[in-house]
Amino acid sequence: MIEIQNRLTQKGFKVLRWSSRTRVAEQTSQNRVEAFNQAEARYILKIDGYAPYDWANRCFGGGFWFDQISTDLIDTKTNETILNVNGSGYSENCAPLSGTIFTDIANALDAAWESRQVK
């Protein structure tokens, strides 16, 4: 979601596109090789949403009507979900009914980040 990425960048966050680029293989004590992607990022932002893209649901200003959107901020070290934001409705640039979905998500992430003092 480029709109959320842009808002986080404006708030001073460094946003990477992929959480891991290194493939690791380790031999276990049972003589079994396990392969996995090693996380290079400590925190991952998972965004899942659905906004119909047809002409009847697209806004003239470029915004969207979201049936649902869910955002999870995950700490890869503890596998803990730090923040979950859910919503639905119009996004920004959807006049005259514009919402603030992207800004609300960015503000919630910024507040969670500040409360953990990891910025």
PDB file of C-alpha atoms in Angstrom:
ATOM      1  CA  MET A   1       0.000   0.000   0.000  1.00  0.00           C
ATOM      2  CA  ILE A   2       1.984   2.901  -1.342  1.00  0.00           C
ATOM      3  CA  GLU A   3      -0.278   5.463   0.363  1.00  0.00           C
ATOM      4  CA  ILE A   4       0.570   4.116   3.827  1.00  0.00           C
ATOM      5  CA  GLN A   5       4.256   3.825   2.905  1.00  0.00           C
ATOM      6  CA  ASN A   6       4.311   7.485   1.806  1.00  0.00           C
ATOM      7  CA  ARG A   7       2.725   8.654   5.054  1.00  0.00           C
ATOM      8  CA  LEU A   8       5.153   6.613   7.160  1.00  0.00           C
ATOM      9  CA  THR A   9       8.106   7.980   5.193  1.00  0.00           C
ATOM     10  CA  GLN A  10       6.825  11.528   5.850  1.00  0.00           C
ATOM     11  CA  LYS A  11       6.845  10.714   9.579  1.00  0.00           C
ATOM     12  CA  GLY A  12      10.526   9.702   9.377  1.00  0.00           C
ATOM     13  CA  PHE A  13      10.232   5.912   9.107  1.00  0.00           C
ATOM     14  CA  LYS A  14      12.570   3.894   6.922  1.00  0.00           C
ATOM     15  CA  VAL A  15      10.308   1.572   4.925  1.00  0.00           C
ATOM     16  CA  LEU A  16      11.818  -1.466   3.220  1.00  0.00           C
ATOM     17  CA  ARG A  17       9.852  -3.493   0.683  1.00  0.00           C
ATOM     18  CA  TRP A  18      10.954  -6.957   1.853  1.00  0.00           C
ATOM     19  CA  SER A  19      11.604  -8.208   5.361  1.00  0.00           C
ATOM     20  CA  SER A  20      14.120 -10.868   4.361  1.00  0.00           C
ATOM     21  CA  ARG A  21      16.497 -11.468   1.495  1.00  0.00           C
ATOM     22  CA  THR A  22      18.730 -14.184   2.931  1.00  0.00           C
ATOM     23  CA  ARG A  23      17.896 -17.884   2.604  1.00  0.00           C
ATOM     24  CA  VAL A  24      19.390 -19.988   5.422  1.00  0.00           C
ATOM     25  CA  ALA A  25      19.769 -23.767   5.673  1.00  0.00           C
ATOM     26  CA  GLU A  26      20.563 -25.415   8.999  1.00  0.00           C
ATOM     27  CA  GLN A  27      21.129 -29.040   9.907  1.00  0.00           C
ATOM     28  CA  THR A  28      19.105 -30.145  12.928  1.00  0.00           C
ATOM     29  CA  SER A  29      20.079 -32.699  15.526  1.00  0.00           C
ATOM     30  CA  GLN A  30      17.909 -35.263  13.720  1.00  0.00           C
ATOM     31  CA  ASN A  31      20.103 -35.011  10.572  1.00  0.00           C
ATOM     32  CA  ARG A  32      17.406 -33.020   8.864  1.00  0.00           C
ATOM     33  CA  VAL A  33      18.066 -29.839   6.883  1.00  0.00           C
ATOM     34  CA  GLU A  34      15.657 -26.997   7.515  1.00  0.00           C
ATOM     35  CA  ALA A  35      15.623 -23.995   5.194  1.00  0.00           C
ATOM     36  CA  PHE A  36      14.005 -20.643   5.939  1.00  0.00           C
ATOM     37  CA  ASN A  37      14.184 -16.961   5.098  1.00  0.00           C
ATOM     38  CA  GLN A  38      16.159 -15.110   7.751  1.00  0.00           C
ATOM     39  CA  ALA A  39      14.393 -11.929   8.851  1.00  0.00           C
ATOM     40  CA  GLU A  40      16.550  -8.866   8.357  1.00  0.00           C
ATOM     41  CA  ALA A  41      13.917  -6.485   9.639  1.00  0.00           C
ATOM     42  CA  ARG A  42      12.908  -6.447  13.289  1.00  0.00           C
ATOM     43  CA  TYR A  43       9.393  -5.183  12.584  1.00  0.00           C
ATOM     44  CA  ILE A  44       7.037  -6.172   9.787  1.00  0.00           C
ATOM     45  CA  LEU A  45       3.903  -4.362   8.703  1.00  0.00           C
ATOM     46  CA  LYS A  46       1.303  -6.739   7.274  1.00  0.00           C
ATOM     47  CA  ILE A  47      -1.541  -5.083   5.386  1.00  0.00           C
ATOM     48  CA  ASP A  48      -4.589  -6.944   4.144  1.00  0.00           C
ATOM     49  CA  GLY A  49      -7.576  -5.281   2.598  1.00  0.00           C
ATOM     50  CA  TYR A  50     -10.200  -5.376  -0.070  1.00  0.00           C
ATOM     51  CA  ALA A  51     -11.343  -2.426  -2.157  1.00  0.00           C
ATOM     52  CA  PRO A  52     -13.325  -3.189  -5.322  1.00  0.00           C
ATOM     53  CA  TYR A  53     -11.535  -1.682  -8.302  1.00  0.00           C
ATOM     54  CA  ASP A  54     -14.470  -1.376 -10.692  1.00  0.00           C
ATOM     55  CA  TRP A  55     -15.831   1.965 -11.897  1.00  0.00           C
ATOM     56  CA  ALA A  56     -18.821   1.846  -9.533  1.00  0.00           C
ATOM     57  CA  ASN A  57     -16.569   1.732  -6.448  1.00  0.00           C
ATOM     58  CA  ARG A  58     -13.677   3.933  -7.574  1.00  0.00           C
ATOM     59  CA  CYS A  59     -13.648   7.591  -6.523  1.00  0.00           C
ATOM     60  CA  PHE A  60     -13.080  10.397  -9.017  1.00  0.00           C
ATOM     61  CA  GLY A  61     -10.149  11.781  -6.994  1.00  0.00           C
ATOM     62  CA  GLY A  62      -8.314   8.438  -7.013  1.00  0.00           C
ATOM     63  CA  GLY A  63      -9.477   7.078  -3.666  1.00  0.00           C
ATOM     64  CA  PHE A  64     -11.215   3.816  -2.846  1.00  0.00           C
ATOM     65  CA  TRP A  65     -14.110   2.382  -0.873  1.00  0.00           C
ATOM     66  CA  PHE A  66     -12.608  -0.308   1.380  1.00  0.00           C
ATOM     67  CA  ASP A  67     -14.881  -3.183   2.333  1.00  0.00           C
ATOM     68  CA  GLN A  68     -12.208  -3.980   4.922  1.00  0.00           C
ATOM     69  CA  ILE A  69      -8.607  -3.180   5.722  1.00  0.00           C
ATOM     70  CA  SER A  70      -6.469  -4.707   8.468  1.00  0.00           C
ATOM     71  CA  THR A  71      -2.936  -3.748   9.456  1.00  0.00           C
ATOM     72  CA  ASP A  72      -0.675  -5.676  11.854  1.00  0.00           C
ATOM     73  CA  LEU A  73       2.678  -4.473  13.187  1.00  0.00           C
ATOM     74  CA  ILE A  74       4.673  -7.582  14.120  1.00  0.00           C
ATOM     75  CA  ASP A  75       7.897  -7.859  16.140  1.00  0.00           C
ATOM     76  CA  THR A  76       9.893 -10.641  14.424  1.00  0.00           C
ATOM     77  CA  LYS A  77      12.100 -11.168  17.481  1.00  0.00           C
ATOM     78  CA  THR A  78       9.188 -12.059  19.791  1.00  0.00           C
ATOM     79  CA  ASN A  79       6.596 -12.959  17.129  1.00  0.00           C
ATOM     80  CA  GLU A  80       4.287 -10.544  18.945  1.00  0.00           C
ATOM     81  CA  THR A  81       1.590  -8.469  17.264  1.00  0.00           C
ATOM     82  CA  ILE A  82       2.262  -4.991  18.613  1.00  0.00           C
ATOM     83  CA  LEU A  83      -0.625  -3.236  16.907  1.00  0.00           C
ATOM     84  CA  ASN A  84      -3.709  -4.185  14.925  1.00  0.00           C
ATOM     85  CA  VAL A  85      -5.777  -1.571  13.116  1.00  0.00           C
ATOM     86  CA  ASN A  86      -9.011  -2.566  11.352  1.00  0.00           C
ATOM     87  CA  GLY A  87     -11.454  -0.474   9.411  1.00  0.00           C
ATOM     88  CA  SER A  88     -13.623   0.078   6.388  1.00  0.00           C
ATOM     89  CA  GLY A  89     -14.913   3.049   4.444  1.00  0.00           C
ATOM     90  CA  TYR A  90     -13.636   5.672   2.065  1.00  0.00           C
ATOM     91  CA  SER A  91      -9.946   6.455   1.741  1.00  0.00           C
ATOM     92  CA  GLU A  92      -8.444   9.867   1.209  1.00  0.00           C
ATOM     93  CA  ASN A  93      -9.056  11.548  -2.210  1.00  0.00           C
ATOM     94  CA  CYS A  94     -12.637  10.320  -2.356  1.00  0.00           C
ATOM     95  CA  ALA A  95     -14.548  13.619  -2.439  1.00  0.00           C
ATOM     96  CA  PRO A  96     -17.062  14.476  -1.204  1.00  0.00           C
ATOM     97  CA  LEU A  97     -17.022  11.519   1.206  1.00  0.00           C
ATOM     98  CA  SER A  98     -13.263  11.311   1.798  1.00  0.00           C
ATOM     99  CA  GLY A  99     -12.108   9.339   4.793  1.00  0.00           C
ATOM    100  CA  THR A 100      -8.788   9.138   6.571  1.00  0.00           C
ATOM    101  CA  ILE A 101      -7.982   5.407   6.480  1.00  0.00           C
ATOM    102  CA  PHE A 102      -4.345   5.742   5.375  1.00  0.00           C
ATOM    103  CA  THR A 103      -3.607   8.634   7.728  1.00  0.00           C
ATOM    104  CA  ASP A 104      -5.302   6.842  10.635  1.00  0.00           C
ATOM    105  CA  ILE A 105      -3.129   3.756  10.077  1.00  0.00           C
ATOM    106  CA  ALA A 106       0.077   5.825   9.836  1.00  0.00           C
ATOM    107  CA  ASN A 107      -0.827   7.787  12.990  1.00  0.00           C
ATOM    108  CA  ALA A 108      -1.621   4.599  14.935  1.00  0.00           C
ATOM    109  CA  LEU A 109       1.707   3.054  13.868  1.00  0.00           C
ATOM    110  CA  ASP A 110       3.579   6.204  14.822  1.00  0.00           C
ATOM    111  CA  ALA A 111       1.914   6.248  18.274  1.00  0.00           C
ATOM    112  CA  ALA A 112       2.681   2.549  18.842  1.00  0.00           C
ATOM    113  CA  TRP A 113       6.264   3.127  17.742  1.00  0.00           C
ATOM    114  CA  GLU A 114       6.689   6.086  20.084  1.00  0.00           C
ATOM    115  CA  SER A 115       5.233   4.158  23.026  1.00  0.00           C
ATOM    116  CA  ARG A 116       7.809   1.379  22.479  1.00  0.00           C
ATOM    117  CA  GLN A 117      10.589   3.960  21.985  1.00  0.00           C
ATOM    118  CA  VAL A 118      12.147   2.045  19.106  1.00  0.00           C
ATOM    119  CA  LYS A 119      12.087   4.769  16.468  1.00  0.00           C
TER     120      LYS A 119
END
